[in-house]
Amino acid sequence: MDSSVPPHPQEPRPRRRDRHGRGMRGPVAPPQVPLSLSRAESFRDLVQDSVERLERRWPQLTDVDFLVLDVPGSLDDTVPLGRALSASKGRPAQIVVYRRPVEIRVKSRDERALLVHEVVVEQVAELLGLSPESVDPRYGQD
């Protein structure tokens, strides 16, 4: 028996779910819910909140670049939580907050928010040549 229809080539089809049909059907949470943010995005939001709070008091901070990096490039005996870099030719002043060292030192989101704000205040104080208490009067208070 000859068939006039050629057989379909066996191409692997992309699977939408696992082999029992129980895989993920869509995102776990809608984009508006904080659960949908990654840890890095929520950390960036904490840094941005802290910066906005300080910019109201110190308008010259609008010229400073605030960066979030996962880990410092070179490790010495101690791991820094942040770094302040003065402005140089063609580069504005920068304040860097290192996400992983901060996250390792805290247990809850509230503690993380407090530590992030303290790190930002300390780095701003170093950059401006002031004490952290003069940058933010609530520095060091719980």
mmCIF file of C-alpha atoms in Angstrom, residues 2-134:
data_model
loop_
_atom_site.group_PDB
_atom_site.id
_atom_site.type_symbol
_atom_site.label_atom_id
_atom_site.label_comp_id
_atom_site.label_asym_id
_atom_site.label_seq_id
_atom_site.Cartn_x
_atom_site.Cartn_y
_atom_site.Cartn_z
ATOM 1 C CA ASP A 2 1.512 3.174 -1.157
ATOM 2 C CA SER A 3 0.551 6.410 0.488
ATOM 3 C CA SER A 4 0.527 9.586 -1.515
ATOM 4 C CA VAL A 5 1.025 11.731 1.596
ATOM 5 C CA PRO A 6 4.657 11.982 2.688
ATOM 6 C CA PRO A 7 5.297 11.334 6.373
ATOM 7 C CA HIS A 8 5.787 14.333 8.641
ATOM 8 C CA PRO A 9 9.379 14.879 9.640
ATOM 9 C CA GLN A 10 9.931 14.257 13.336
ATOM 10 C CA GLU A 11 10.870 17.690 14.685
ATOM 11 C CA PRO A 12 10.958 18.304 18.374
ATOM 12 C CA ARG A 13 8.193 20.706 19.262
ATOM 13 C CA PRO A 14 8.781 23.269 22.001
ATOM 14 C CA ARG A 15 7.092 22.174 25.172
ATOM 15 C CA ARG A 16 4.890 24.580 26.968
ATOM 16 C CA ARG A 17 4.677 22.540 30.155
ATOM 17 C CA ASP A 18 6.403 19.574 31.671
ATOM 18 C CA ARG A 19 5.513 16.131 30.364
ATOM 19 C CA HIS A 20 2.575 15.644 32.746
ATOM 20 C CA GLY A 21 0.992 19.006 31.936
ATOM 21 C CA ARG A 22 1.614 20.476 35.362
ATOM 22 C CA GLY A 23 4.163 23.154 34.484
ATOM 23 C CA MET A 24 3.856 26.882 34.988
ATOM 24 C CA ARG A 25 1.037 28.401 32.979
ATOM 25 C CA GLY A 26 1.938 32.024 33.573
ATOM 26 C CA PRO A 27 3.643 34.380 35.967
ATOM 27 C CA VAL A 28 3.279 33.678 39.675
ATOM 28 C CA ALA A 29 2.255 37.231 40.478
ATOM 29 C CA PRO A 30 1.000 40.164 38.406
ATOM 30 C CA PRO A 31 3.571 42.892 37.669
ATOM 31 C CA GLN A 32 1.947 45.378 40.098
ATOM 32 C CA VAL A 33 2.570 43.187 43.129
ATOM 33 C CA PRO A 34 5.900 43.564 45.005
ATOM 34 C CA LEU A 35 6.325 39.790 44.852
ATOM 35 C CA SER A 36 7.009 40.092 41.131
ATOM 36 C CA LEU A 37 10.127 42.214 41.763
ATOM 37 C CA SER A 38 13.443 40.438 41.935
ATOM 38 C CA ARG A 39 15.667 40.911 44.980
ATOM 39 C CA ALA A 40 17.991 43.123 42.955
ATOM 40 C CA GLU A 41 15.088 45.338 41.828
ATOM 41 C CA SER A 42 13.695 45.686 45.344
ATOM 42 C CA PHE A 43 17.203 46.503 46.613
ATOM 43 C CA ARG A 44 17.547 49.201 43.944
ATOM 44 C CA ASP A 45 14.193 50.608 45.086
ATOM 45 C CA LEU A 46 15.461 50.796 48.683
ATOM 46 C CA VAL A 47 18.568 52.689 47.560
ATOM 47 C CA GLN A 48 16.457 55.037 45.431
ATOM 48 C CA ASP A 49 14.098 55.747 48.362
ATOM 49 C CA SER A 50 17.052 56.576 50.569
ATOM 50 C CA VAL A 51 18.591 58.842 47.920
ATOM 51 C CA GLU A 52 15.326 60.704 47.362
ATOM 52 C CA ARG A 53 15.003 61.251 51.102
ATOM 53 C CA LEU A 54 18.515 62.747 51.259
ATOM 54 C CA GLU A 55 18.159 64.822 48.075
ATOM 55 C CA ARG A 56 15.377 66.842 49.697
ATOM 56 C CA ARG A 57 17.843 67.975 52.323
ATOM 57 C CA TRP A 58 20.992 68.054 50.137
ATOM 58 C CA PRO A 59 20.097 69.267 46.612
ATOM 59 C CA GLN A 60 23.740 68.952 45.450
ATOM 60 C CA LEU A 61 23.263 65.169 45.459
ATOM 61 C CA THR A 62 21.386 65.437 42.148
ATOM 62 C CA ASP A 63 24.817 65.613 40.468
ATOM 63 C CA VAL A 64 25.984 62.361 42.115
ATOM 64 C CA ASP A 65 25.523 58.991 40.407
ATOM 65 C CA PHE A 66 24.220 56.279 42.743
ATOM 66 C CA LEU A 67 25.027 52.736 41.622
ATOM 67 C CA VAL A 68 24.124 49.298 42.926
ATOM 68 C CA LEU A 69 26.581 46.478 42.268
ATOM 69 C CA ASP A 70 26.282 42.901 43.435
ATOM 70 C CA VAL A 71 29.767 42.570 44.957
ATOM 71 C CA PRO A 72 32.916 44.687 45.159
ATOM 72 C CA GLY A 73 35.503 44.109 42.449
ATOM 73 C CA SER A 74 38.474 43.435 44.693
ATOM 74 C CA LEU A 75 38.207 41.897 48.127
ATOM 75 C CA ASP A 76 40.560 42.878 50.897
ATOM 76 C CA ASP A 77 40.460 41.685 54.501
ATOM 77 C CA THR A 78 37.074 43.353 54.971
ATOM 78 C CA VAL A 79 34.207 43.481 52.502
ATOM 79 C CA PRO A 80 32.843 47.016 52.066
ATOM 80 C CA LEU A 81 29.119 47.706 52.018
ATOM 81 C CA GLY A 82 29.554 50.807 49.892
ATOM 82 C CA ARG A 83 32.083 53.157 48.345
ATOM 83 C CA ALA A 84 32.203 56.880 47.575
ATOM 84 C CA LEU A 85 34.219 58.050 44.574
ATOM 85 C CA SER A 86 34.947 61.745 44.135
ATOM 86 C CA ALA A 87 34.332 63.452 40.833
ATOM 87 C CA SER A 88 37.196 63.466 38.380
ATOM 88 C CA LYS A 89 37.738 64.789 34.886
ATOM 89 C CA GLY A 90 34.732 63.838 32.771
ATOM 90 C CA ARG A 91 33.159 61.648 35.475
ATOM 91 C CA PRO A 92 30.677 62.783 38.130
ATOM 92 C CA ALA A 93 30.962 61.741 41.761
ATOM 93 C CA GLN A 94 29.654 58.229 42.395
ATOM 94 C CA ILE A 95 28.327 56.353 45.373
ATOM 95 C CA VAL A 96 28.234 52.578 45.054
ATOM 96 C CA VAL A 97 26.211 50.283 47.323
ATOM 97 C CA TYR A 98 27.069 46.575 47.223
ATOM 98 C CA ARG A 99 23.920 44.459 47.350
ATOM 99 C CA ARG A 100 25.149 41.007 48.414
ATOM 100 C CA PRO A 101 27.276 42.117 51.393
ATOM 101 C CA VAL A 102 24.329 44.157 52.688
ATOM 102 C CA GLU A 103 21.823 41.339 52.205
ATOM 103 C CA ILE A 104 24.041 38.836 53.992
ATOM 104 C CA ARG A 105 24.153 40.981 57.128
ATOM 105 C CA VAL A 106 20.381 41.314 57.621
ATOM 106 C CA LYS A 107 17.479 38.950 58.221
ATOM 107 C CA SER A 108 14.369 40.941 57.315
ATOM 108 C CA ARG A 109 13.254 43.532 54.786
ATOM 109 C CA ASP A 110 12.977 46.199 57.494
ATOM 110 C CA GLU A 111 16.550 45.573 58.657
ATOM 111 C CA ARG A 112 17.695 45.679 55.026
ATOM 112 C CA ALA A 113 15.999 49.055 54.493
ATOM 113 C CA LEU A 114 17.663 50.461 57.623
ATOM 114 C CA LEU A 115 21.105 49.163 56.674
ATOM 115 C CA VAL A 116 20.797 50.429 53.098
ATOM 116 C CA HIS A 117 19.904 53.894 54.369
ATOM 117 C CA GLU A 118 22.821 53.866 56.829
ATOM 118 C CA VAL A 119 25.249 52.844 54.074
ATOM 119 C CA VAL A 120 23.970 55.584 51.754
ATOM 120 C CA VAL A 121 24.186 58.189 54.544
ATOM 121 C CA GLU A 122 27.738 57.115 55.448
ATOM 122 C CA GLN A 123 28.889 57.304 51.825
ATOM 123 C CA VAL A 124 27.240 60.703 51.282
ATOM 124 C CA ALA A 125 28.898 61.951 54.466
ATOM 125 C CA GLU A 126 32.278 60.714 53.254
ATOM 126 C CA LEU A 127 31.760 62.363 49.869
ATOM 127 C CA LEU A 128 30.695 65.690 51.389
ATOM 128 C CA GLY A 129 33.290 65.589 54.179
ATOM 129 C CA LEU A 130 30.676 65.720 56.938
ATOM 130 C CA SER A 131 29.647 63.481 59.784
ATOM 131 C CA PRO A 132 26.767 61.057 59.122
ATOM 132 C CA GLU A 133 24.714 62.723 61.882
ATOM 133 C CA SER A 134 24.869 66.046 60.078
#
